[in-house]
PDB file of N, CA and C in Angstrom:
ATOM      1  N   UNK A   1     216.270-206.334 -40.233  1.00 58.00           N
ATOM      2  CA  UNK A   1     215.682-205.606 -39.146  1.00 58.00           C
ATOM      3  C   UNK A   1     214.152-205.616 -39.215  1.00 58.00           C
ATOM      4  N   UNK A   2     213.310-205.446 -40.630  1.00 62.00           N
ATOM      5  CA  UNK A   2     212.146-205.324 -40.368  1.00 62.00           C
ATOM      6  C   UNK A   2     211.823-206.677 -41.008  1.00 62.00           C
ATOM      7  N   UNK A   3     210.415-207.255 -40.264  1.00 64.00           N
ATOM      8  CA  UNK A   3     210.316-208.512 -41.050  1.00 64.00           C
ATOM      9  C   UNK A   3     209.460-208.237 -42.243  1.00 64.00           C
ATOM     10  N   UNK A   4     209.077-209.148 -43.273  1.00 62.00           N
ATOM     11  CA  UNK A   4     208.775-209.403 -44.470  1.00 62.00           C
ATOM     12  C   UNK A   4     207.522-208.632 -44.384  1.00 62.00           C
ATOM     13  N   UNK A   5     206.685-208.321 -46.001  1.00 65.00           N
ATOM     14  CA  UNK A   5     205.641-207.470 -45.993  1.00 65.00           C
ATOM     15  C   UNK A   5     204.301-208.320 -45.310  1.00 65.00           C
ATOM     16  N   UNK A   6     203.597-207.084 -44.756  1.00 66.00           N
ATOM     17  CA  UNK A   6     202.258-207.832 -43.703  1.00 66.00           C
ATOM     18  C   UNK A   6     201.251-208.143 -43.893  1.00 66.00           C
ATOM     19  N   UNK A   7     200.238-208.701 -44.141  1.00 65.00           N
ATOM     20  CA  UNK A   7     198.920-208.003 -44.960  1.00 65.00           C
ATOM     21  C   UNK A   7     198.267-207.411 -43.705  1.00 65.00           C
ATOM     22  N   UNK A   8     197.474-206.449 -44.381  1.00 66.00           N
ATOM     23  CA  UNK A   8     196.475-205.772 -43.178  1.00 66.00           C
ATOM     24  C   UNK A   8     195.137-206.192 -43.939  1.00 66.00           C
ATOM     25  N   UNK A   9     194.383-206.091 -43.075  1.00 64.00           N
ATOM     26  CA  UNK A   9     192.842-206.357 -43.376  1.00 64.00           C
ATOM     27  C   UNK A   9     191.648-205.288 -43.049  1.00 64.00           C
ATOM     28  N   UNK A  10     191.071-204.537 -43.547  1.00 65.00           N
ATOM     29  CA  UNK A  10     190.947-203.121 -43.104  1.00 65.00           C
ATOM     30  C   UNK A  10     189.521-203.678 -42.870  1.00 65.00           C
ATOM     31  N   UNK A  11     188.170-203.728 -42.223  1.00 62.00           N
ATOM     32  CA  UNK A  11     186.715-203.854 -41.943  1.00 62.00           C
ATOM     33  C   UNK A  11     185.904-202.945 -41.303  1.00 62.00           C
ATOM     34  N   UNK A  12     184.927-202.069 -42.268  1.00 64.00           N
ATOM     35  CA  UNK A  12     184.347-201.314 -42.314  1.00 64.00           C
ATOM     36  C   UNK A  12     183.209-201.904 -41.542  1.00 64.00           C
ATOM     37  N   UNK A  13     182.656-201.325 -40.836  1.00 58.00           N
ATOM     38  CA  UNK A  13     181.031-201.675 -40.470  1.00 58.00           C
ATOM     39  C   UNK A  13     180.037-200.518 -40.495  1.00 58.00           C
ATOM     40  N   UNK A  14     179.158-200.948 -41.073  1.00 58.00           N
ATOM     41  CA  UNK A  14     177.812-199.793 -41.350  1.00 58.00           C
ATOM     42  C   UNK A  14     177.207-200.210 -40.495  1.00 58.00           C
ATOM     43  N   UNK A  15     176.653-198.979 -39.832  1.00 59.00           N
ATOM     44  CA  UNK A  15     175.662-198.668 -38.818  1.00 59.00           C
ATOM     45  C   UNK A  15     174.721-198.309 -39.475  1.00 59.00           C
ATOM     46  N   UNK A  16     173.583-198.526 -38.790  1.00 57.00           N
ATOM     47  CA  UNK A  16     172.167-198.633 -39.512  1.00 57.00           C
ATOM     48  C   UNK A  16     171.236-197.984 -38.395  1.00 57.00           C
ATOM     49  N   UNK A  17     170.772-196.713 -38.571  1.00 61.00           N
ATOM     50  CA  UNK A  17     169.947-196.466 -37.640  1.00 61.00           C
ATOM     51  C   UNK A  17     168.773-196.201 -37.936  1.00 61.00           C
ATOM     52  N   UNK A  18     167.547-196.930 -38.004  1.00 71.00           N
ATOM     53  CA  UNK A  18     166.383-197.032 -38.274  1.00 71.00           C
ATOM     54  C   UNK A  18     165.973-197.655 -39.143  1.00 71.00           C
ATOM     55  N   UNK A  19     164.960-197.568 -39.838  1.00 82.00           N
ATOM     56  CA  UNK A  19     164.234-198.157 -40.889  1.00 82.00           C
ATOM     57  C   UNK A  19     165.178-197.888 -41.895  1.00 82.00           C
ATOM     58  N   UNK A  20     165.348-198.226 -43.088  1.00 82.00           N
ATOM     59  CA  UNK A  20     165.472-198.781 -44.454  1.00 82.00           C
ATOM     60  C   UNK A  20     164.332-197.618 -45.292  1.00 82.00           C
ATOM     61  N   UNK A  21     165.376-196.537 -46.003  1.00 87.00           N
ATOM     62  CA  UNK A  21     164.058-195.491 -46.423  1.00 87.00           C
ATOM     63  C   UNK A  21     163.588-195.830 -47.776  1.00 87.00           C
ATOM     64  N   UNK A  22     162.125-195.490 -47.650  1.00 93.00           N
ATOM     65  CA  UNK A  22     160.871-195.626 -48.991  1.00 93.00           C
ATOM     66  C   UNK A  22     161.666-195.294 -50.037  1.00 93.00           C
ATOM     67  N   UNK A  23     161.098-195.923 -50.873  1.00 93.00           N
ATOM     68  CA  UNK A  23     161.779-195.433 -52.434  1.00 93.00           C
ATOM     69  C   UNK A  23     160.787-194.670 -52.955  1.00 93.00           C
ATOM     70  N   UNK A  24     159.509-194.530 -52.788  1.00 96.00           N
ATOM     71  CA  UNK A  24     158.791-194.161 -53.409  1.00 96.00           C
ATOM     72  C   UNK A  24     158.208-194.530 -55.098  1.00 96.00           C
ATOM     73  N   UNK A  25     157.968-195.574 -55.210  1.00 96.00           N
ATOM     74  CA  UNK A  25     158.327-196.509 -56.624  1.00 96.00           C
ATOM     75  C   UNK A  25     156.790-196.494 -57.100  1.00 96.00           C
ATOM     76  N   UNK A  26     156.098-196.680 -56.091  1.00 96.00           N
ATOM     77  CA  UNK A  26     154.303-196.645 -56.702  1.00 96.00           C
ATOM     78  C   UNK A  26     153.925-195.269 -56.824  1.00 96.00           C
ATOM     79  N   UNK A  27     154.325-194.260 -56.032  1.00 96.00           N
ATOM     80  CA  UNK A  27     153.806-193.040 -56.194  1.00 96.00           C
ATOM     81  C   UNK A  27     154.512-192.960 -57.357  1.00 96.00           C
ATOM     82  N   UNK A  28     155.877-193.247 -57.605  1.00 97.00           N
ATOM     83  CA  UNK A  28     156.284-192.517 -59.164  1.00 97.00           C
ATOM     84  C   UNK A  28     156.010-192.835 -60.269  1.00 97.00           C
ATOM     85  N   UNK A  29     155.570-194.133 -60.487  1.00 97.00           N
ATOM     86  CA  UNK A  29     154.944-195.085 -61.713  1.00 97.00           C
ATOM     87  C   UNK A  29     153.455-194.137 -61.742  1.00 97.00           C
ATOM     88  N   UNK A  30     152.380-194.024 -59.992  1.00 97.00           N
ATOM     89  CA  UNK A  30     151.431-193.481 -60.677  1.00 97.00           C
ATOM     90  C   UNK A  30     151.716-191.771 -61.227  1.00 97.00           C
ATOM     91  N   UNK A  31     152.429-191.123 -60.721  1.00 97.00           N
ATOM     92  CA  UNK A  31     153.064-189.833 -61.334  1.00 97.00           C
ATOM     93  C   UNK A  31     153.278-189.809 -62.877  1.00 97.00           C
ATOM     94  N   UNK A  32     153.727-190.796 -63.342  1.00 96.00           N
ATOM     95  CA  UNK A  32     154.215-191.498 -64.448  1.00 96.00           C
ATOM     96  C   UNK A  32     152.801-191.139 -65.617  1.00 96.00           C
ATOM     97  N   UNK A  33     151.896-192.286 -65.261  1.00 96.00           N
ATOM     98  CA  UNK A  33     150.611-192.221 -65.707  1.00 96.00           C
ATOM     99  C   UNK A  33     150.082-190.702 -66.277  1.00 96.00           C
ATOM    100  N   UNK A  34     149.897-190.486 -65.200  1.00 94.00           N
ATOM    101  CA  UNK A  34     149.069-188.663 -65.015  1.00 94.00           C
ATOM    102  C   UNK A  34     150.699-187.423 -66.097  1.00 94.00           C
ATOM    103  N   UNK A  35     152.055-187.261 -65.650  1.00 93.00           N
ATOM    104  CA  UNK A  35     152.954-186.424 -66.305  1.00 93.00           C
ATOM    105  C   UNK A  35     153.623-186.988 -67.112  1.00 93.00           C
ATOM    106  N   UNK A  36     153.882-187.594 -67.889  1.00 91.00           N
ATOM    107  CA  UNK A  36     154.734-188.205 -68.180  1.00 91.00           C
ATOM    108  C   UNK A  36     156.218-188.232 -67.960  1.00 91.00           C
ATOM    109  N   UNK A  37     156.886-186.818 -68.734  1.00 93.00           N
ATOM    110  CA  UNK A  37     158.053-186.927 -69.004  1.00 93.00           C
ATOM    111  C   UNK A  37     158.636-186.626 -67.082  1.00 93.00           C
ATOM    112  N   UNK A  38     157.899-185.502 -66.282  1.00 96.00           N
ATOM    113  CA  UNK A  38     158.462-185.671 -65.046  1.00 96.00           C
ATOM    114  C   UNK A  38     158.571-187.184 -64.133  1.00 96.00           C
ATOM    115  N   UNK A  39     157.418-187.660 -64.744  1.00 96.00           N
ATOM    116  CA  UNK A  39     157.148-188.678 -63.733  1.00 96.00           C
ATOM    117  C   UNK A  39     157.997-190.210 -64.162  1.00 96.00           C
ATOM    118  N   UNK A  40     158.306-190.164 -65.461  1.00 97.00           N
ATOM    119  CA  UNK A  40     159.332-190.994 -65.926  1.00 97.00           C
ATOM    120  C   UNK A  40     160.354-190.784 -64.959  1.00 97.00           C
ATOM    121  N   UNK A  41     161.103-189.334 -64.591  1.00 97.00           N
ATOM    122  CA  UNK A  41     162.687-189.438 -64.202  1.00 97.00           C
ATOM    123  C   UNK A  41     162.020-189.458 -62.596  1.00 97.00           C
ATOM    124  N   UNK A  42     161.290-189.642 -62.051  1.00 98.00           N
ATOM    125  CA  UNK A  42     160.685-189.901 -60.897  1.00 98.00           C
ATOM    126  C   UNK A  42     160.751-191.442 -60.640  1.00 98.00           C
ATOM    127  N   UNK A  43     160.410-192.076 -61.464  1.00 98.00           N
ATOM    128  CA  UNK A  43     160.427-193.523 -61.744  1.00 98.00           C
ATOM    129  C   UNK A  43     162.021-193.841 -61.500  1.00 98.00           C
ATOM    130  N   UNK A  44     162.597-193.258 -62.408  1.00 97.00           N
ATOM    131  CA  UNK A  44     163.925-193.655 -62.683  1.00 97.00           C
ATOM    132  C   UNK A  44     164.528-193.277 -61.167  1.00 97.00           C
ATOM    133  N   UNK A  45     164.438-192.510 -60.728  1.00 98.00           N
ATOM    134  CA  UNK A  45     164.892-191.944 -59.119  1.00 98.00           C
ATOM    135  C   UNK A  45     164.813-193.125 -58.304  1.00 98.00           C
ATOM    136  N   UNK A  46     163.639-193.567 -58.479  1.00 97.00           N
ATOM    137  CA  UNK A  46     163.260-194.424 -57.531  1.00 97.00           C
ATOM    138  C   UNK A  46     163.698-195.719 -57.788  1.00 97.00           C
ATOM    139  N   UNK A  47     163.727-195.795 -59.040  1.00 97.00           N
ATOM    140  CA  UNK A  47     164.609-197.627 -59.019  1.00 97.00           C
ATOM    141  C   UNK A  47     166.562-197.345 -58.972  1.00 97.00           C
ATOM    142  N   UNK A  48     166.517-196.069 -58.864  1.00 97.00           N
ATOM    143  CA  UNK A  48     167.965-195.833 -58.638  1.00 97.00           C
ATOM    144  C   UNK A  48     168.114-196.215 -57.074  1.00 97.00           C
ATOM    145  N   UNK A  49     167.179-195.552 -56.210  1.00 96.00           N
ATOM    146  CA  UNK A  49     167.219-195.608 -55.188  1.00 96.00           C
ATOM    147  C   UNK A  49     167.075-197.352 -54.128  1.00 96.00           C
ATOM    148  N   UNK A  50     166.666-198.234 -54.956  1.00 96.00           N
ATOM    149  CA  UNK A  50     166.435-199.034 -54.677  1.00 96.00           C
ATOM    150  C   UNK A  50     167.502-200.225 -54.893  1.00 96.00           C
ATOM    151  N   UNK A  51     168.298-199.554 -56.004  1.00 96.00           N
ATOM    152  CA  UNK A  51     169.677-200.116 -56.478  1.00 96.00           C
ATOM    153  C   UNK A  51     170.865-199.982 -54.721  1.00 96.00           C
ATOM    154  N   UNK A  52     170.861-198.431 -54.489  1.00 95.00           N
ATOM    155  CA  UNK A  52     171.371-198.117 -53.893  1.00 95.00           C
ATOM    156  C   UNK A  52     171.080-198.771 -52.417  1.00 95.00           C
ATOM    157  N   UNK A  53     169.546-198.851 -51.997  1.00 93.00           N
ATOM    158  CA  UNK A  53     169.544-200.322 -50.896  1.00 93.00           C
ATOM    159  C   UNK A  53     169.825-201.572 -51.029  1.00 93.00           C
ATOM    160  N   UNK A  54     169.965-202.240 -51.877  1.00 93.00           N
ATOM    161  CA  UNK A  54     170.110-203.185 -52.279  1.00 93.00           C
ATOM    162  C   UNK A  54     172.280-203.143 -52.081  1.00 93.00           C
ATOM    163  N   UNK A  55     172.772-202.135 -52.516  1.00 93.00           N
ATOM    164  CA  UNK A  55     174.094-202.427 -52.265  1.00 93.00           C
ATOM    165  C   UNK A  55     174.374-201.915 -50.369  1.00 93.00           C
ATOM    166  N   UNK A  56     173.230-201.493 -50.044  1.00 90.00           N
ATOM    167  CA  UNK A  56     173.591-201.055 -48.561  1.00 90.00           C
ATOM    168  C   UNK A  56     173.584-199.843 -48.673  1.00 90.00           C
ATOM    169  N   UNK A  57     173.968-198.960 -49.378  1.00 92.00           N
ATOM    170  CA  UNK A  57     174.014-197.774 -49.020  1.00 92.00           C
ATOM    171  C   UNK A  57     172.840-196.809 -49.119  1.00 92.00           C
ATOM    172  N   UNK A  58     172.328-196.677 -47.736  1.00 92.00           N
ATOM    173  CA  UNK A  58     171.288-196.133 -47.287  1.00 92.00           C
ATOM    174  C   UNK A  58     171.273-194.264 -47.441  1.00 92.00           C
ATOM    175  N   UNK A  59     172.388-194.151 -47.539  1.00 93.00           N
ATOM    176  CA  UNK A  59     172.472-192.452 -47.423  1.00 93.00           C
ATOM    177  C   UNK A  59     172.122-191.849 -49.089  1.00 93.00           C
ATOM    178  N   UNK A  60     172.571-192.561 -49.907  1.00 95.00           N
ATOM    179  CA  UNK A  60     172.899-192.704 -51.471  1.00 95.00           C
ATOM    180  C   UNK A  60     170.950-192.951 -51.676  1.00 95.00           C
ATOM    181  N   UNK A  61     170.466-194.277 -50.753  1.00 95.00           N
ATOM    182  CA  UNK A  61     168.537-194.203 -51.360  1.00 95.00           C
ATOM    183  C   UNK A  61     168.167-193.547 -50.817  1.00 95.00           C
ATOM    184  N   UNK A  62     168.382-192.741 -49.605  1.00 95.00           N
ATOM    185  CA  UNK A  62     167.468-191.660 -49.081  1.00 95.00           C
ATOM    186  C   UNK A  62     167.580-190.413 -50.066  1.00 95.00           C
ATOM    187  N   UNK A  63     168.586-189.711 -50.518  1.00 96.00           N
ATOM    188  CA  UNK A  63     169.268-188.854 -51.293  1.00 96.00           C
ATOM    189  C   UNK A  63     168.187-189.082 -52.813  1.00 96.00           C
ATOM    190  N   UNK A  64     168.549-190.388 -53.025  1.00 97.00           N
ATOM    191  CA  UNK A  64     167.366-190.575 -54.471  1.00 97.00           C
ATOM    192  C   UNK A  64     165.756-190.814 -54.057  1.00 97.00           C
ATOM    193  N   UNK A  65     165.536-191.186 -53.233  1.00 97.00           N
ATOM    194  CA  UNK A  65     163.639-191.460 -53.326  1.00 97.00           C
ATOM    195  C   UNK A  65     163.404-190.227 -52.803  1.00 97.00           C
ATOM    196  N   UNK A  66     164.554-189.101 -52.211  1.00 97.00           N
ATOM    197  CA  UNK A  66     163.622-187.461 -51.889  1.00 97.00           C
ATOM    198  C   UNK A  66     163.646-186.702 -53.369  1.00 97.00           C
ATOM    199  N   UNK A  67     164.442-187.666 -54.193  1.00 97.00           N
ATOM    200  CA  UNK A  67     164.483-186.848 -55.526  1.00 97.00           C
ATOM    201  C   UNK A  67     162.920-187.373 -56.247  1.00 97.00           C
ATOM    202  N   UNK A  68     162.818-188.480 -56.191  1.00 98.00           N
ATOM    203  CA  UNK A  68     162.105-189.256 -56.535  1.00 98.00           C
ATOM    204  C   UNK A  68     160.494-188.367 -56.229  1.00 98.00           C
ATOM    205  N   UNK A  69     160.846-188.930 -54.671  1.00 97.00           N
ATOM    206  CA  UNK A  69     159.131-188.377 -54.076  1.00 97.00           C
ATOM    207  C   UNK A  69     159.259-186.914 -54.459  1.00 97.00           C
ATOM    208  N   UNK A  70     160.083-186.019 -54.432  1.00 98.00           N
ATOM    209  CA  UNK A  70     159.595-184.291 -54.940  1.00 98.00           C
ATOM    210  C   UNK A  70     159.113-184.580 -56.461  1.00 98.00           C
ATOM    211  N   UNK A  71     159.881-185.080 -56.940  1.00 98.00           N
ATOM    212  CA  UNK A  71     159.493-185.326 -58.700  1.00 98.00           C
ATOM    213  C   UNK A  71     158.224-185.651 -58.717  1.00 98.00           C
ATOM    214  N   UNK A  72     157.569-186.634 -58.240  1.00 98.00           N
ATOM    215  CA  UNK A  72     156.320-187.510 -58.179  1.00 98.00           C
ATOM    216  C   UNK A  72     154.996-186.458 -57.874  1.00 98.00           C
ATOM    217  N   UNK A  73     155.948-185.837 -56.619  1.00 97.00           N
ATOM    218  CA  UNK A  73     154.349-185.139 -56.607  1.00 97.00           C
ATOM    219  C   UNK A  73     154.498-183.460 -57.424  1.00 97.00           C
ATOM    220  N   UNK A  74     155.779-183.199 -57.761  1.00 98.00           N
ATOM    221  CA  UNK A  74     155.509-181.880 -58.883  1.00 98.00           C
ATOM    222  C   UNK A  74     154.673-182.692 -60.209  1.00 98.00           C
ATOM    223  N   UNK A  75     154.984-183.272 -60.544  1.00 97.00           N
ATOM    224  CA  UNK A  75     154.130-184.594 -61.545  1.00 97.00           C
ATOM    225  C   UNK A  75     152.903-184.054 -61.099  1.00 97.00           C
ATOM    226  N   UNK A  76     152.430-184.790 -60.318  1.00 97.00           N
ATOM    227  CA  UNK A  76     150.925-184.981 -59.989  1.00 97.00           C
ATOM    228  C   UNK A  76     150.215-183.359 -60.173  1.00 97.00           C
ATOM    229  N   UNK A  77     150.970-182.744 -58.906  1.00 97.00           N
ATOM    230  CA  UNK A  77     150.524-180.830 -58.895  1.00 97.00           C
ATOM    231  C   UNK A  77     150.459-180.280 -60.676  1.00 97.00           C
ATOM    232  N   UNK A  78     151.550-180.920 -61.425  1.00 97.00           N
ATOM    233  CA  UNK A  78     151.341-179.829 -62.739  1.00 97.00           C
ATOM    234  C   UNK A  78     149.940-180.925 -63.761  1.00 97.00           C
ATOM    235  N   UNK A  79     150.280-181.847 -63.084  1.00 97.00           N
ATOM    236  CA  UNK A  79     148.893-182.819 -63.785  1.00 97.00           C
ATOM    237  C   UNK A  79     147.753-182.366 -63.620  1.00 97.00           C
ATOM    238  N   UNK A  80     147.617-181.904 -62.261  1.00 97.00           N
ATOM    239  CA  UNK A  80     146.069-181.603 -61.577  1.00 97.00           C
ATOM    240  C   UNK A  80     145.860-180.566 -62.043  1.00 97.00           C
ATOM    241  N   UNK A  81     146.950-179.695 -62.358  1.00 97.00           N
ATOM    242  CA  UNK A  81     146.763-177.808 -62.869  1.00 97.00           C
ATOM    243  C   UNK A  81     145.900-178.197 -64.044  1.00 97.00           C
ATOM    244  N   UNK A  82     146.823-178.894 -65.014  1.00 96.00           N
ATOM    245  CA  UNK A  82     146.073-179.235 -66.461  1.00 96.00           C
ATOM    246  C   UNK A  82     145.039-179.925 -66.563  1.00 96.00           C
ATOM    247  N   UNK A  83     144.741-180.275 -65.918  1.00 96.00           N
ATOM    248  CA  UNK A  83     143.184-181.109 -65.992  1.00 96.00           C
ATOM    249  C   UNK A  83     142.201-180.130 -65.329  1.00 96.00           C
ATOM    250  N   UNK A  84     142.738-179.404 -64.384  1.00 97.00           N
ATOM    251  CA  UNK A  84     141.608-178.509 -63.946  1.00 97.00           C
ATOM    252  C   UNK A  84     141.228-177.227 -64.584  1.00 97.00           C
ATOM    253  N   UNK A  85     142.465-177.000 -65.364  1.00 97.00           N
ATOM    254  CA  UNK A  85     142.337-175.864 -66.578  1.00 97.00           C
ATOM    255  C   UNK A  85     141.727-176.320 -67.827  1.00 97.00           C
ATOM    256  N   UNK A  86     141.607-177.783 -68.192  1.00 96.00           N
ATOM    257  CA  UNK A  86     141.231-177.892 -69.189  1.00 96.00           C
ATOM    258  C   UNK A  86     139.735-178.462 -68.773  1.00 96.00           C
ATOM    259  N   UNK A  87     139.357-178.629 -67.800  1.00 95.00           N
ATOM    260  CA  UNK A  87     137.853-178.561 -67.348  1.00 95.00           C
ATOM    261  C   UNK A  87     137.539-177.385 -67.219  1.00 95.00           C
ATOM    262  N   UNK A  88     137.914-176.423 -66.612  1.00 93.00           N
ATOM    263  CA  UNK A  88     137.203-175.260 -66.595  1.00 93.00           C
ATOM    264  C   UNK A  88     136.877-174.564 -68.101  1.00 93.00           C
ATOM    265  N   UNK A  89     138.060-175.030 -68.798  1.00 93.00           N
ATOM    266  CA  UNK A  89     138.032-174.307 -70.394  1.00 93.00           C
ATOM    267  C   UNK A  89     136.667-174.887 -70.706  1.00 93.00           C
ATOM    268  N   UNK A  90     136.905-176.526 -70.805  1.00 91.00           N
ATOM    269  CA  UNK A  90     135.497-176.963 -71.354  1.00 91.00           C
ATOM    270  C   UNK A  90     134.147-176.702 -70.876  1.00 91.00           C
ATOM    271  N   UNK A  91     133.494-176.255 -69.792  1.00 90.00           N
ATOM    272  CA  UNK A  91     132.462-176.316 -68.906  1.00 90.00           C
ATOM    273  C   UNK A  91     132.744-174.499 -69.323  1.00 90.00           C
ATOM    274  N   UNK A  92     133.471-173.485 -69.484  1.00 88.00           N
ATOM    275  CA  UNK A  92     133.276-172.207 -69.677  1.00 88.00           C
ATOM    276  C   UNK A  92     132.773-172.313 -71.438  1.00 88.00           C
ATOM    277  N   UNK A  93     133.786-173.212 -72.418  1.00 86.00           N
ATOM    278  CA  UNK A  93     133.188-172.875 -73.735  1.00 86.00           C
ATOM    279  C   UNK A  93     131.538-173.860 -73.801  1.00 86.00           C
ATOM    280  N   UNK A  94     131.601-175.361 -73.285  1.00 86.00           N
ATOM    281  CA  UNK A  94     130.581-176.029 -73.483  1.00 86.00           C
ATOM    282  C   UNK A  94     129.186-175.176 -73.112  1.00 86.00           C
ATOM    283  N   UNK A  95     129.734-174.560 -71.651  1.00 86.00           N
ATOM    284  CA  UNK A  95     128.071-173.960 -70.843  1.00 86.00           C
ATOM    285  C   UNK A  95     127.354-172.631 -71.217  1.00 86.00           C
ATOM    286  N   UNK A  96     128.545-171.284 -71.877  1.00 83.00           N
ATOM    287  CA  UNK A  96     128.270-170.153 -71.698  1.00 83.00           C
ATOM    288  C   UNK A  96     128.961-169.886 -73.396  1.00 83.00           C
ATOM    289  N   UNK A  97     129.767-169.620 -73.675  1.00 79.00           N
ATOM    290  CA  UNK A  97     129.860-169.897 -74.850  1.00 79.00           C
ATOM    291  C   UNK A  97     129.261-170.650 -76.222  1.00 79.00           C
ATOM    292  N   UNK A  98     129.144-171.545 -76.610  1.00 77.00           N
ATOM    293  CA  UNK A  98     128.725-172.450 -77.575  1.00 77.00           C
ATOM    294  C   UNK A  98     127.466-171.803 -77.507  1.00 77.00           C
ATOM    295  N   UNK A  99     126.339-171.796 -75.949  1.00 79.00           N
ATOM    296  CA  UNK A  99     125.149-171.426 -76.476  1.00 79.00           C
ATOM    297  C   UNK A  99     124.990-169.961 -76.657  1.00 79.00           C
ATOM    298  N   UNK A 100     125.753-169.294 -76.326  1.00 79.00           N
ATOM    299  CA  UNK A 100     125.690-168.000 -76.977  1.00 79.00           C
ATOM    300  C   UNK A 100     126.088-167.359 -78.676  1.00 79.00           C
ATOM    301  N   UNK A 101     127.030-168.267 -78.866  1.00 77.00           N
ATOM    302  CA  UNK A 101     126.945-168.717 -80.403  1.00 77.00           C
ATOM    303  C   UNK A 101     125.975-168.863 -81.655  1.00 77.00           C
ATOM    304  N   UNK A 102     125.013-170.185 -81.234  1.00 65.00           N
ATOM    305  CA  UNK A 102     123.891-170.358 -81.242  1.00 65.00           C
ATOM    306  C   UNK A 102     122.638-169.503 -81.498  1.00 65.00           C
ATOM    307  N   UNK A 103     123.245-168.537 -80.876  1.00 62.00           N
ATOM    308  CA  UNK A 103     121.346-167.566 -80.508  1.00 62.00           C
ATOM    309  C   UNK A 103     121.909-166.565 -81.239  1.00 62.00           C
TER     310      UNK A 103
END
């Protein structure tokens, strides 16, 4: 009654609507530079994310380069804190301090 087994062929198609999103890969390398340990897994975000265009799946690199780009620039913001705290330290002990020492 029924005939022999069938094959089916199942074909997915991805829709693509717009651009192909940033990975953010230079901002996180320079993040990298300036924080280290944040800006490493910023790095890493971003070549994840680039894995993930590379197989097509666009929802999967958008998902990683927003991990990426937030990482990158908390990087940078806690970089800039420390450099601007440790200038002010120096320019408060170098300018007003040390020569009050002195005298």
């Amino acid at each position: 009654p029924y005939p022999g087994p069938q094959n089916q062929v199942m074909v997915q198609q991805l829709i693509v609507s717009g651009p192909a999103p940033r990975t953010y890969v230079i901002l996180s390398w320079i993040s990298c530079v300036f924080c280290f340990p944040i800006g490493l897994v910023a790095v890493i975000k971003a070549h994840e994310a680039d894995r993930y265009l590379m197989n097509g799946d666009f929802d999967g690199a958008r998902r990683s380069a927003q991990v990426a780009k937030y990482l990158a620039i908390a990087a940078l913001v806690i970089a800039g804190i420390i450099i601007l705290g440790v200038t002010g330290w120096l320019i408060f002990f170098f300018g007003f301090l040390l020569p009050s020492i002195g005298s």
